[in-house]
PDB file of C-alpha atoms in Angstrom:
ATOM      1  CA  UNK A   2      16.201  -1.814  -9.888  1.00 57.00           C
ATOM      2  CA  UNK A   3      14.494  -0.217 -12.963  1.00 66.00           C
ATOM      3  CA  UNK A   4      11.274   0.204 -10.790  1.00 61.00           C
ATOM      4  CA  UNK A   5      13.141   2.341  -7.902  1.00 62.00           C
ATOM      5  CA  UNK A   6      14.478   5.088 -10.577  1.00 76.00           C
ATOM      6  CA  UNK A   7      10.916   5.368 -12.063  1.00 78.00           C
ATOM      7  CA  UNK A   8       9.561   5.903  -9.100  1.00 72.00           C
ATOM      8  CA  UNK A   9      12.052   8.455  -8.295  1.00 78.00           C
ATOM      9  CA  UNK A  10      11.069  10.341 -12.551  1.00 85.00           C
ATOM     10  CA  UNK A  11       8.267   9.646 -11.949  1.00 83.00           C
ATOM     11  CA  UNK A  12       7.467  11.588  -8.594  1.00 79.00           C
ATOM     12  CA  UNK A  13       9.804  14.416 -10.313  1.00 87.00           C
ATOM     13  CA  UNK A  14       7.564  14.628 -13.480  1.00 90.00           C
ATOM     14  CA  UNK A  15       4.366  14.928 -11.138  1.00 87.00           C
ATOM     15  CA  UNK A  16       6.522  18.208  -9.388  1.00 85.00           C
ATOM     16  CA  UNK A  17       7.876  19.715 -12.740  1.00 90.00           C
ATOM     17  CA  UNK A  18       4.289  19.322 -13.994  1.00 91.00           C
ATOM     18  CA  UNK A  19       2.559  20.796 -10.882  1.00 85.00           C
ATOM     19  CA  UNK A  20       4.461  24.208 -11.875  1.00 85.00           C
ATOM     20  CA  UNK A  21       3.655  24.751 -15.003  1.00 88.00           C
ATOM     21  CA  UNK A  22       1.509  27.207 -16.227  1.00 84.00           C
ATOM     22  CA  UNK A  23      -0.867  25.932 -18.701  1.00 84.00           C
ATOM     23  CA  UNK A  24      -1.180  22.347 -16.537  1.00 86.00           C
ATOM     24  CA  UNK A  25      -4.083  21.681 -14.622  1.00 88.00           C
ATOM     25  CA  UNK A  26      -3.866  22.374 -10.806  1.00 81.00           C
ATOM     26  CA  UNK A  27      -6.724  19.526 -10.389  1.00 82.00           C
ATOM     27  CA  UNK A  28      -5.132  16.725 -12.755  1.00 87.00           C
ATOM     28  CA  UNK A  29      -4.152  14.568  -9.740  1.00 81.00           C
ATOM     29  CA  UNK A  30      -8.322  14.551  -9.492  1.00 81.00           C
ATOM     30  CA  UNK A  31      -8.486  12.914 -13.286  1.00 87.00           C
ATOM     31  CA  UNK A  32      -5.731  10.663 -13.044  1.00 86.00           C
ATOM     32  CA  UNK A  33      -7.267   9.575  -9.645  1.00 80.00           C
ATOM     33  CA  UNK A  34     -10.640   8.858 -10.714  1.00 85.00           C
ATOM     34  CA  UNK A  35      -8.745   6.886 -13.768  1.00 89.00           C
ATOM     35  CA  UNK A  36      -6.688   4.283 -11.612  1.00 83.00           C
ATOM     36  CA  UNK A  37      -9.438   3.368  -9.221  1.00 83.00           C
ATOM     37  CA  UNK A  38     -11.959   3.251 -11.853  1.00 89.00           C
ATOM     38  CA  UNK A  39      -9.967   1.260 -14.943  1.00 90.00           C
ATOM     39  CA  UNK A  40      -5.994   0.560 -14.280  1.00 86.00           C
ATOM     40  CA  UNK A  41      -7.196  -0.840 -10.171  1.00 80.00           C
ATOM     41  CA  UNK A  42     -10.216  -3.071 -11.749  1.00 86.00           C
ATOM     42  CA  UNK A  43      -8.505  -4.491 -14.515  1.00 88.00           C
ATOM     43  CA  UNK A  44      -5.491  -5.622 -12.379  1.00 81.00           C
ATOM     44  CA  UNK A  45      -7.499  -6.936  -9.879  1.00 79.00           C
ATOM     45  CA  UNK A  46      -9.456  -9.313 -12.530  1.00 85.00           C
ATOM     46  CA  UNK A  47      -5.906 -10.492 -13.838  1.00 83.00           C
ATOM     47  CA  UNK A  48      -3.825 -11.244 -10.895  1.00 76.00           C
ATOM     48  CA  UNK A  49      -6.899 -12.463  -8.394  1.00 74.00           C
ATOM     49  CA  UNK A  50      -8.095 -15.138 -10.165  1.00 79.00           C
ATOM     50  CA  UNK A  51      -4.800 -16.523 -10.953  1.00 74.00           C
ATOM     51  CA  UNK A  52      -3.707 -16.713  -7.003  1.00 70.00           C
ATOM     52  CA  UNK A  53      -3.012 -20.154  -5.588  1.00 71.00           C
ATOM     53  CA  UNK A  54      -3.204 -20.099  -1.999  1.00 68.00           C
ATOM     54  CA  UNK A  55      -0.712 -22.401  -0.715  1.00 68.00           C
ATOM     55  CA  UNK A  56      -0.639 -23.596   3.362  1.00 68.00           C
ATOM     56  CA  UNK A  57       3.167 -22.846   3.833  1.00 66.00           C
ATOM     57  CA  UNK A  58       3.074 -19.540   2.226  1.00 79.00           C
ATOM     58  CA  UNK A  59       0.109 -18.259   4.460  1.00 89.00           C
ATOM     59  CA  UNK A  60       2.631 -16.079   6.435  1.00 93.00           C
ATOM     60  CA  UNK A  61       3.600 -13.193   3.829  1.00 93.00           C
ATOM     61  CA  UNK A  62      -0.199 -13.159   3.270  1.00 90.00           C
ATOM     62  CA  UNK A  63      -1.069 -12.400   6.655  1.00 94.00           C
ATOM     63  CA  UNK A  64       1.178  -9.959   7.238  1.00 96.00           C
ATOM     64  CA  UNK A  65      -0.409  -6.996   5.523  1.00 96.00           C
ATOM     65  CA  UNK A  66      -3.517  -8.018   7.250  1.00 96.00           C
ATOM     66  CA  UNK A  67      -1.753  -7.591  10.940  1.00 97.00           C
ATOM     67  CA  UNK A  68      -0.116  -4.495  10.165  1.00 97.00           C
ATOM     68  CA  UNK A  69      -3.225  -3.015   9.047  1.00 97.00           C
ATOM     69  CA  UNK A  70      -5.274  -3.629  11.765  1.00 97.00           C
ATOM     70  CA  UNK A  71      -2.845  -3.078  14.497  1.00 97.00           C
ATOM     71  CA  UNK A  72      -2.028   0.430  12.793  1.00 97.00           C
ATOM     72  CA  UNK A  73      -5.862   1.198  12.568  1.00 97.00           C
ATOM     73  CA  UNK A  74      -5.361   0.404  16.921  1.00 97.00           C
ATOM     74  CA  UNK A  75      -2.372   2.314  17.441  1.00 97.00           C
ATOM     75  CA  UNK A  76      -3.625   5.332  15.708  1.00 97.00           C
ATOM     76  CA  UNK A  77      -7.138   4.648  17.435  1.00 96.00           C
ATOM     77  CA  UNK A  78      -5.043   5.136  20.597  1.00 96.00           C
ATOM     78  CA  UNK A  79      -2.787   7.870  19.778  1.00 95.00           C
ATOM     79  CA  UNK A  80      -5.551   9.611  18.313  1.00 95.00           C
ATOM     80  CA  UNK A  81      -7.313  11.342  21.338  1.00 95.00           C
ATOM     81  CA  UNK A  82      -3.665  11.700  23.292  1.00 94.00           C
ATOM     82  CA  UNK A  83      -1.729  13.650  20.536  1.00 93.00           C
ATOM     83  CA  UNK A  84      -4.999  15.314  19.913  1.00 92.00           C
ATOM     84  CA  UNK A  85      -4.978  14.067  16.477  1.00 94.00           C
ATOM     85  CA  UNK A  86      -8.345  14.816  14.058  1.00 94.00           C
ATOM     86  CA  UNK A  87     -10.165  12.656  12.098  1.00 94.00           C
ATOM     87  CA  UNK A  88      -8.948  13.487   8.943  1.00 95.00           C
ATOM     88  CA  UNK A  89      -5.172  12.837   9.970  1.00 96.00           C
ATOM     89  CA  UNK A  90      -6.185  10.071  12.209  1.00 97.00           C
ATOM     90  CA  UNK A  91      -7.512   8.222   8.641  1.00 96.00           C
ATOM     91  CA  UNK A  92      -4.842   9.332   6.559  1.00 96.00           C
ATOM     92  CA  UNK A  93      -2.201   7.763   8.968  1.00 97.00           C
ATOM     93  CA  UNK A  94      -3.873   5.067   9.419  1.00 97.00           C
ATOM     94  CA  UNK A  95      -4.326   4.177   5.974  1.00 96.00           C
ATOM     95  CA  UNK A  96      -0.630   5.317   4.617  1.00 95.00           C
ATOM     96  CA  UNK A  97       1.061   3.873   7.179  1.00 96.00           C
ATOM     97  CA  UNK A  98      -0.610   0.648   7.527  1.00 96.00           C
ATOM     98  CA  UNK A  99      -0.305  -0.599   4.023  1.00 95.00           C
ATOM     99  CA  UNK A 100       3.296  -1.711   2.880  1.00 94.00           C
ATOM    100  CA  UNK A 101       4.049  -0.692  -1.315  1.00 87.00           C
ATOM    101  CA  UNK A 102       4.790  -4.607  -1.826  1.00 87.00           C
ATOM    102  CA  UNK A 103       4.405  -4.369  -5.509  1.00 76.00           C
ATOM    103  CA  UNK A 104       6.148  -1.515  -7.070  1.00 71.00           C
ATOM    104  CA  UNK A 105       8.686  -1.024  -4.670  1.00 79.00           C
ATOM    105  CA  UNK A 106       8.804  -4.410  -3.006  1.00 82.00           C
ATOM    106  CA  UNK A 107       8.988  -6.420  -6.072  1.00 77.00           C
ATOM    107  CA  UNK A 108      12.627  -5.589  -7.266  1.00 72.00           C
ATOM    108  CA  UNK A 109      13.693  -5.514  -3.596  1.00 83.00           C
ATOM    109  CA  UNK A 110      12.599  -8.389  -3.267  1.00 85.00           C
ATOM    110  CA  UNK A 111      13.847 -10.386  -6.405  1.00 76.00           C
ATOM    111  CA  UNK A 112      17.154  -8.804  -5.647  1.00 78.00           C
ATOM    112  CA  UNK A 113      17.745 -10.025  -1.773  1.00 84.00           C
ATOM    113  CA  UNK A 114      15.872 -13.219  -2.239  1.00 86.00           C
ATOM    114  CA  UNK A 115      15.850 -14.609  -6.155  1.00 81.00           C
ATOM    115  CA  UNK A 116      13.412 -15.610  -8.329  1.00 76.00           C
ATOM    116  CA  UNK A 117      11.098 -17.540  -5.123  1.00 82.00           C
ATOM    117  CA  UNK A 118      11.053 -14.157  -3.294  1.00 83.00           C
ATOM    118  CA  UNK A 119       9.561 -12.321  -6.557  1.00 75.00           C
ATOM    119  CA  UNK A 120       6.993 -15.227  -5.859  1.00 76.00           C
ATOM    120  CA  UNK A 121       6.281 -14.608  -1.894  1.00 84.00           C
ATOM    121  CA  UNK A 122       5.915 -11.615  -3.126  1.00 84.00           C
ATOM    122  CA  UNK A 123       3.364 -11.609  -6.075  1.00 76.00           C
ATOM    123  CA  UNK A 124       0.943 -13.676  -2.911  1.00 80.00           C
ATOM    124  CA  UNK A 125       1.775 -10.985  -0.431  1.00 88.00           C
ATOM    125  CA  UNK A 126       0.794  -8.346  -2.986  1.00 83.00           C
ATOM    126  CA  UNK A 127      -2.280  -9.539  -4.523  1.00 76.00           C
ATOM    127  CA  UNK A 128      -3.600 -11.654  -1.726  1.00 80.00           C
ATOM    128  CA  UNK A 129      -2.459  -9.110   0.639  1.00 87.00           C
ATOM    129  CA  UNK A 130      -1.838  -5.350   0.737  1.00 90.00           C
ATOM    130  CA  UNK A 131      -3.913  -5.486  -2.233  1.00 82.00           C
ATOM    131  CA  UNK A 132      -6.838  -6.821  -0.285  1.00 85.00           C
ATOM    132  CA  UNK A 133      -6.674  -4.746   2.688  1.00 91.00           C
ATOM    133  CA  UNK A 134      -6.273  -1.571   0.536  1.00 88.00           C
ATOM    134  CA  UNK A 135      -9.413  -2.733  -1.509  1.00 82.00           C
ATOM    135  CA  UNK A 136     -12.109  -3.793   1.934  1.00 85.00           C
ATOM    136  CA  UNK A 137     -10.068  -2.483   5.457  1.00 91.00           C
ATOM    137  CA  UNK A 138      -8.443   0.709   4.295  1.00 92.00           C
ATOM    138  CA  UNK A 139     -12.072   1.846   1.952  1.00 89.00           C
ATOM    139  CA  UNK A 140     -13.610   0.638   5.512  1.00 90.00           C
ATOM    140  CA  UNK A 141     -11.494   3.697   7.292  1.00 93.00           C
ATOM    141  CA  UNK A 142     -11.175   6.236   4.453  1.00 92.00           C
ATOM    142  CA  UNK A 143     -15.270   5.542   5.006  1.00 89.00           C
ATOM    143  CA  UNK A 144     -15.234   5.850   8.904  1.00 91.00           C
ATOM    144  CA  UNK A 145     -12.800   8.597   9.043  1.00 93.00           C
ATOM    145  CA  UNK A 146     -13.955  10.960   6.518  1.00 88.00           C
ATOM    146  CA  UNK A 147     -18.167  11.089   7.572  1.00 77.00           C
ATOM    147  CA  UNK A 148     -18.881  13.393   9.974  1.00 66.00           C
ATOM    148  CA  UNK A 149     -21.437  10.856  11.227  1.00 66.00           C
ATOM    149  CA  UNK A 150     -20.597   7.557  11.737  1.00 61.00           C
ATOM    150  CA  UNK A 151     -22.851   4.835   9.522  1.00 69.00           C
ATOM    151  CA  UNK A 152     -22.658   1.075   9.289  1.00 71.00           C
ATOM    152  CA  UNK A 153     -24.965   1.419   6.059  1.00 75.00           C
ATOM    153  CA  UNK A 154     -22.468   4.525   4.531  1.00 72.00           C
ATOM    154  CA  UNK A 155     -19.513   2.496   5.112  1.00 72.00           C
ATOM    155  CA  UNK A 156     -20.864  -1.186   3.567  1.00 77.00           C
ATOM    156  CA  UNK A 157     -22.311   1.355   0.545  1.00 78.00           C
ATOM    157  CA  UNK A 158     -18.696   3.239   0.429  1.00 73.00           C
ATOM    158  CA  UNK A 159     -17.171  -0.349   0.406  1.00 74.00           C
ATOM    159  CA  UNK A 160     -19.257  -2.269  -2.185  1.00 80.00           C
ATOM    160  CA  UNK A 161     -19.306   1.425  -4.561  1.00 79.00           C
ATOM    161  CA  UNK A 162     -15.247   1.275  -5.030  1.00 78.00           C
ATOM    162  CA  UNK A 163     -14.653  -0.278  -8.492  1.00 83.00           C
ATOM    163  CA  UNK A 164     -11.226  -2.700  -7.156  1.00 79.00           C
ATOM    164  CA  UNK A 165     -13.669  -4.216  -4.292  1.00 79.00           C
ATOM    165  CA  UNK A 166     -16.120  -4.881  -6.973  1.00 84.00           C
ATOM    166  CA  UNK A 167     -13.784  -6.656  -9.675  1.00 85.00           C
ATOM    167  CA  UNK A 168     -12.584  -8.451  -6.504  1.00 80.00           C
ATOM    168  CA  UNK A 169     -15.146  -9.756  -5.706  1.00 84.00           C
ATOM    169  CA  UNK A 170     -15.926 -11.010  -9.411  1.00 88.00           C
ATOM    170  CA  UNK A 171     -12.608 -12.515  -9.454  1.00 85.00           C
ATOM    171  CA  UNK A 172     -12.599 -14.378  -6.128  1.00 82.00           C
ATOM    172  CA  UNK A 173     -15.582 -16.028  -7.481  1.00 89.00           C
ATOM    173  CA  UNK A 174     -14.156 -16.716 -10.764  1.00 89.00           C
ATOM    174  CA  UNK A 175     -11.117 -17.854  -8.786  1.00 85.00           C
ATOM    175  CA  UNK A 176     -13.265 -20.536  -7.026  1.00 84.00           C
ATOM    176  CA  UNK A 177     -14.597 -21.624 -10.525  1.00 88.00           C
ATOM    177  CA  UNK A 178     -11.457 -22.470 -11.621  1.00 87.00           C
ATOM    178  CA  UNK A 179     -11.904 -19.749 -14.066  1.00 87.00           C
ATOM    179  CA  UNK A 180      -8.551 -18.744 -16.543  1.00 85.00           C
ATOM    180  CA  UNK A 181      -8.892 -15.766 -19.152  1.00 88.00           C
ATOM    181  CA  UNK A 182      -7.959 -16.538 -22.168  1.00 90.00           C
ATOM    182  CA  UNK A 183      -4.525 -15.161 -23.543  1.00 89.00           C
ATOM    183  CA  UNK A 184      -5.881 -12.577 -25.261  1.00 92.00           C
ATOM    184  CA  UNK A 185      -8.118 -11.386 -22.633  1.00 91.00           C
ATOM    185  CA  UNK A 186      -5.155 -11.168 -20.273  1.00 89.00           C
ATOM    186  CA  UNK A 187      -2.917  -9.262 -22.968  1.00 92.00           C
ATOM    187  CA  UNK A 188      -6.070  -6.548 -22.814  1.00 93.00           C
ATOM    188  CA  UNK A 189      -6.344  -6.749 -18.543  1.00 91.00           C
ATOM    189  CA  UNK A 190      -2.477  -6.072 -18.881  1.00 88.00           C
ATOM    190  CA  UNK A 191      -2.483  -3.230 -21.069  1.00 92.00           C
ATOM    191  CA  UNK A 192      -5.199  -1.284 -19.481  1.00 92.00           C
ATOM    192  CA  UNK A 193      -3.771  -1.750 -16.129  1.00 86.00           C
ATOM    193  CA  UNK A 194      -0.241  -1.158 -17.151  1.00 84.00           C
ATOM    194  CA  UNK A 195      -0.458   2.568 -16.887  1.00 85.00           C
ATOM    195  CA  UNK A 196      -1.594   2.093 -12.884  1.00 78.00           C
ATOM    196  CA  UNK A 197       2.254   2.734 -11.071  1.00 75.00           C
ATOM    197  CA  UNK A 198       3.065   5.973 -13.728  1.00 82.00           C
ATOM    198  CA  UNK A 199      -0.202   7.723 -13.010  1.00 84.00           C
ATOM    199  CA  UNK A 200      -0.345   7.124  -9.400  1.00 76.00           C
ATOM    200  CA  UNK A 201       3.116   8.676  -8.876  1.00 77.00           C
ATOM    201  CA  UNK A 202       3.250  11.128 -11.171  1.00 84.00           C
ATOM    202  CA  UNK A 203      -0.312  12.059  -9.273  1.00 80.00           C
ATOM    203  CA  UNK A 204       1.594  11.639  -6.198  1.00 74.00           C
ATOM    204  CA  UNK A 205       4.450  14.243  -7.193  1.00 79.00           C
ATOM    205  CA  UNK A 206       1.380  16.496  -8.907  1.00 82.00           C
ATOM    206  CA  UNK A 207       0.573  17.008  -4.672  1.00 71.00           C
ATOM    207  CA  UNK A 208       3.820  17.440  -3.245  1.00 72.00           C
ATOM    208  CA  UNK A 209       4.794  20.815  -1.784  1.00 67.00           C
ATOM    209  CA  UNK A 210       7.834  21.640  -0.196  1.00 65.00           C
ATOM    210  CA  UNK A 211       6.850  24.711   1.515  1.00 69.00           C
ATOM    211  CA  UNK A 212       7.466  25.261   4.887  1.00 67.00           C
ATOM    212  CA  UNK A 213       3.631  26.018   5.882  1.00 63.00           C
ATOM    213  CA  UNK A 214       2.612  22.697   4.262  1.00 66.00           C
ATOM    214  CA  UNK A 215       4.577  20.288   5.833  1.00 74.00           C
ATOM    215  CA  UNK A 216       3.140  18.485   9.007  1.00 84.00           C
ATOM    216  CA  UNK A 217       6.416  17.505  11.051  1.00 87.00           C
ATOM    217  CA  UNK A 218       4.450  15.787  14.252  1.00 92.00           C
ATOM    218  CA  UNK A 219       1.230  13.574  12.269  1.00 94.00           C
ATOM    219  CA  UNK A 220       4.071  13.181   9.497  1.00 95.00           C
ATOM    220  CA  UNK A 221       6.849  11.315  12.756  1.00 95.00           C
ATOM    221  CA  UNK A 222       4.138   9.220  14.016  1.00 96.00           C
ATOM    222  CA  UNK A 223       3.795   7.822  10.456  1.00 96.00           C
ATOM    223  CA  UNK A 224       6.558   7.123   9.421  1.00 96.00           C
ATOM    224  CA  UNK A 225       8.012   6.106  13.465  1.00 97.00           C
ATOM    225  CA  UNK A 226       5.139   3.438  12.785  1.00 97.00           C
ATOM    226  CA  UNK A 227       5.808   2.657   8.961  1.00 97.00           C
ATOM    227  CA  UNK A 228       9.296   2.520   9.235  1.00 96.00           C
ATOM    228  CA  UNK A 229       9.811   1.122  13.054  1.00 96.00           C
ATOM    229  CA  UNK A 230       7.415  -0.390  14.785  1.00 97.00           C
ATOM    230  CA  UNK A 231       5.482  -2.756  11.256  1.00 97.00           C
ATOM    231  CA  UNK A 232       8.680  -4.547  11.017  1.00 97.00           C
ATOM    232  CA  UNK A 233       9.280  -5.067  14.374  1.00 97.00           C
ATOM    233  CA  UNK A 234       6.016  -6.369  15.239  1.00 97.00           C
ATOM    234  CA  UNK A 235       6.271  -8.912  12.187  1.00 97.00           C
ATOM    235  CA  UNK A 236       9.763  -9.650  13.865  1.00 96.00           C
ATOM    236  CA  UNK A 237       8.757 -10.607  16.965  1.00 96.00           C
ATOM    237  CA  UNK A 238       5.665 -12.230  15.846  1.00 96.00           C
ATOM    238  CA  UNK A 239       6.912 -14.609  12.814  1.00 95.00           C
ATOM    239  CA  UNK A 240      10.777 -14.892  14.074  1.00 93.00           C
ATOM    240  CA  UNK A 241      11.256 -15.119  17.784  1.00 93.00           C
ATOM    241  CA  UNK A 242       7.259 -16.009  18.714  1.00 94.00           C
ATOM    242  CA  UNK A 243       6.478 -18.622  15.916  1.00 92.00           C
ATOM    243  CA  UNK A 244       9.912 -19.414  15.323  1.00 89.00           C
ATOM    244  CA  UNK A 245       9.723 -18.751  11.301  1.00 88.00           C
ATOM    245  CA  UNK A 246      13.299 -18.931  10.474  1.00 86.00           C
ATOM    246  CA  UNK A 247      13.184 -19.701   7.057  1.00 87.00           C
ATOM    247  CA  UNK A 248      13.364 -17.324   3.992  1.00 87.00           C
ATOM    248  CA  UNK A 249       9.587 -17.075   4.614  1.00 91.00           C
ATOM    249  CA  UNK A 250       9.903 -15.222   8.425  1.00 92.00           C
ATOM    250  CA  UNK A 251      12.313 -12.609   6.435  1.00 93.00           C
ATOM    251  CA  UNK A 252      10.530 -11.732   3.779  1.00 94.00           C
ATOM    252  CA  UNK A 253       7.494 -10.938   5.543  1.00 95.00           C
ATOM    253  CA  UNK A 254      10.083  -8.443   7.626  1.00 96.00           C
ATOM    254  CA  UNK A 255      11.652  -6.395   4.663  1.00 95.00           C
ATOM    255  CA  UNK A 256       8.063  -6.179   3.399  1.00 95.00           C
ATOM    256  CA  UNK A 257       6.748  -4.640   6.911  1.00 96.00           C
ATOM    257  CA  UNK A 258       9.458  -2.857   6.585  1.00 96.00           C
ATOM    258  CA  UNK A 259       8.512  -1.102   2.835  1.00 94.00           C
ATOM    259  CA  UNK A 260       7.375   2.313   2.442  1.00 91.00           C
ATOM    260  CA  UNK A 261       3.588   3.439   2.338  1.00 92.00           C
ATOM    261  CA  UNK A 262       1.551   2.148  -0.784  1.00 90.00           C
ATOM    262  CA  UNK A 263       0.987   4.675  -3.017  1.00 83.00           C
ATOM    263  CA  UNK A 264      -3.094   3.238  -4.001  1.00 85.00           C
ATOM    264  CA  UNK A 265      -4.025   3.428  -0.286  1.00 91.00           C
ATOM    265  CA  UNK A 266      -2.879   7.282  -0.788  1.00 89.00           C
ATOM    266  CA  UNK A 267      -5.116   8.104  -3.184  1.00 86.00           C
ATOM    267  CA  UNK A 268      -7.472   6.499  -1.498  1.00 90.00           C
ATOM    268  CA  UNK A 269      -7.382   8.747   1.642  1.00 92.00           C
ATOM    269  CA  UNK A 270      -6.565  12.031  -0.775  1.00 89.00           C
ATOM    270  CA  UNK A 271     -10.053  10.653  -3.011  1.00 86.00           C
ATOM    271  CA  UNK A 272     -11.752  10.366   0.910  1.00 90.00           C
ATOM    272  CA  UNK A 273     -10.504  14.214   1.800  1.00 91.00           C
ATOM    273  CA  UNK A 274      -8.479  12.376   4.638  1.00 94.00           C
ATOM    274  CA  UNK A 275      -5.566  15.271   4.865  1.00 93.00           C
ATOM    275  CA  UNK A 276      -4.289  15.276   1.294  1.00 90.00           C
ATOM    276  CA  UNK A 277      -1.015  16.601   1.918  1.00 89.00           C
ATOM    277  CA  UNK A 278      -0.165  14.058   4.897  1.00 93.00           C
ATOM    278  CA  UNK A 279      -0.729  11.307   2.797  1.00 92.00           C
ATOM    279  CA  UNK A 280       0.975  13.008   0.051  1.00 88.00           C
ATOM    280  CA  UNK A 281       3.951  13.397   2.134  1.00 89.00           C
ATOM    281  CA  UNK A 282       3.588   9.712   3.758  1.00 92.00           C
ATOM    282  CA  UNK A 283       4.488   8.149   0.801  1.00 86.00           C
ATOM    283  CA  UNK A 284       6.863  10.764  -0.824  1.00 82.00           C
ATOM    284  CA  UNK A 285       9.144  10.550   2.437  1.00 88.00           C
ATOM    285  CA  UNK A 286       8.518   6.906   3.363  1.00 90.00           C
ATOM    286  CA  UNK A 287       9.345   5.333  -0.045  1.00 84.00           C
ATOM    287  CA  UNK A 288      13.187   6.807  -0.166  1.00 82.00           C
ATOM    288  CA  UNK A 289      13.886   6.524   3.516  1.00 88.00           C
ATOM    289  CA  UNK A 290      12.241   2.965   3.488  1.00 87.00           C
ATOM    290  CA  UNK A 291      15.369   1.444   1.128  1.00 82.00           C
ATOM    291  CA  UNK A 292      17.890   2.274   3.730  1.00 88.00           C
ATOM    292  CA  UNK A 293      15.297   0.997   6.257  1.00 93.00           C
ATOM    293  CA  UNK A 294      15.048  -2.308   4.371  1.00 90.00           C
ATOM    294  CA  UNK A 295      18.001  -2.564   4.168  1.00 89.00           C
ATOM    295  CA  UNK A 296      19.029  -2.146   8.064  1.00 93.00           C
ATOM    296  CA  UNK A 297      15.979  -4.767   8.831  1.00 95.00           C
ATOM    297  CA  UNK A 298      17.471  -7.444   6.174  1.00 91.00           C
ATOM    298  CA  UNK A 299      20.714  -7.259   7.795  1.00 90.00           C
ATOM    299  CA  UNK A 300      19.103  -7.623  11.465  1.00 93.00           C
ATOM    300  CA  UNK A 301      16.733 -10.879   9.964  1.00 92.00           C
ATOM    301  CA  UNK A 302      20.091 -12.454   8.037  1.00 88.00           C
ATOM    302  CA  UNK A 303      22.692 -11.726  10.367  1.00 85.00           C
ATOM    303  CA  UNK A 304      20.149 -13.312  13.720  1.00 74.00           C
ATOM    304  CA  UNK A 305      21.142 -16.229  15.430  1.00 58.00           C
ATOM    305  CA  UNK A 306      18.615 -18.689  15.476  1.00 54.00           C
TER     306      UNK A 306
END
């Protein structure tokens, strides 16, 4: 559980720091600009070409994909009732659509199911969330955030972001059969390593608790679709409609179930798709999603089947 109390010093560095003096109010800018274009890249290289896509394990895969696009729907929808903007419209799209399956997941995960779950999980990551945040979620930080909508700005936006690009290189050296060498994955480990610090600590650098700057409404129909409605659809779906009753159907559950990914963030802060919604998305999400996933891995283990 080492990974939950960083997260927890690390978001409380990025608030101490925000208040002093002599630190930079725009550092969250820098330390941006960093993980999308060096820690983001370099990760993607290392874990993408190493993925091993295996029939049975398609499930977990999928799963990011189908909460993605049904919250880019739902939001779609809710949009023009709850007289929502663009700018929110994108940012809760994007925060709550995407699942944080590696830094948060991964512990969770080794802990409820073993070793094969920190497995299910590496696939669901790197082959999933990973993925969408990379193509789907640049696709509607793109879409939201022009003030004209262009098929040409968003394929530019798409094929521009650094992770889509080292994707891309990877999937084909994936397909080769490609490995790095050991000593080029000790170097694609060490310059990514820094990725889950920075992006939290730049997540805490944006966190306000004032009363003026927190947005109750757009901020309840996130998390009522992060926290609610993502694992219930992957419920209904892989459990009682496919009938996947095996460790498989319930992991793909507790990681619908996760709180918002903290890349796709500062993607929609980088895409000036309300900052401080998405900033307060996965601040709020993250803590109330443990006592979520836990509730949700009770329901899957305790259902009669």
């Amino acid at each position: 559980m080492t990974n939950l109390l960083l997260l927890f010093v690390c978001l409380l560095l990025g608030i101490i720091l925000q208040r002093l003096r002599g630190f930079p109010k725009d550092a969250h800018l820098v330390l941006n600009s960093f993980i999308i274009y060096v820690c983001l890249p370099a990760l993607t290289l290392l874990y993408t070409t190493e993925i091993h896509f295996e029939e049975n394990k398609a499930l977990p895969i999928l799963m990011p994909y189908i909460l993605y696009i049904c919250s880019f729907i739902f939001f779609k929808i809710l949009a023009p009732i709850l007289q929502l903007d663009r700018s929110t419209t994108g940012a809760l799209t994007l925060t709550a659509g995407i699942s944080s399956i590696s830094f948060v997941g991964f512990p969770i995960f080794e802990l409820l199911f073993d070793k094969e779950g920190l497995q299910i999980g590496v696939l669901m990551s790197q082959a999933g969330s990973f993925v969408v945040c990379g193509t789907l979620g640049i696709f509607t930080a793109s879409y939201y955030s022009a003030k004209e909508v262009s098929a040409q700005k968003i394929i530019s936006d798409i094929f521009k972001f650094p992770p889509f690009l080292s994707f891309c290189v990877a999937l084909v050296l994936n397909l080769s059969n490609f490995h790095f060498p050991a000593w080029s994955v000790e170097v694609l480990q060490k310059i990514g390593s820094p990725f889950g610090i920075l992006a939290l600590i730049s997540v805490g650098l944006q966190i306000s608790f004032k009363r003026e700057d927190l947005q109750v409404k757009p901020l309840l129909y996130g998390l009522f679709y992060k926290l609610l409605i993502a694992p219930l659809l992957i419920f209904i779906l892989y459990i009682l409609i496919i009938g996947e009753h095996s460790f498989i159907g319930k992991i793909s559950v507790v990681g619908a179930a996760l709180g918002s990914m903290n890349t796709a963030t500062i993607i929609a802060i980088n895409y000036g798709l309300n900052p401080k919604l998405a900033t307060q998305m996965v601040s709020i999400s993250i803590p109330l999603s443990l006592l979520n996933v836990g509730i949700w891995y009770l329901i899957v283990m305790s259902y009669e089947f």
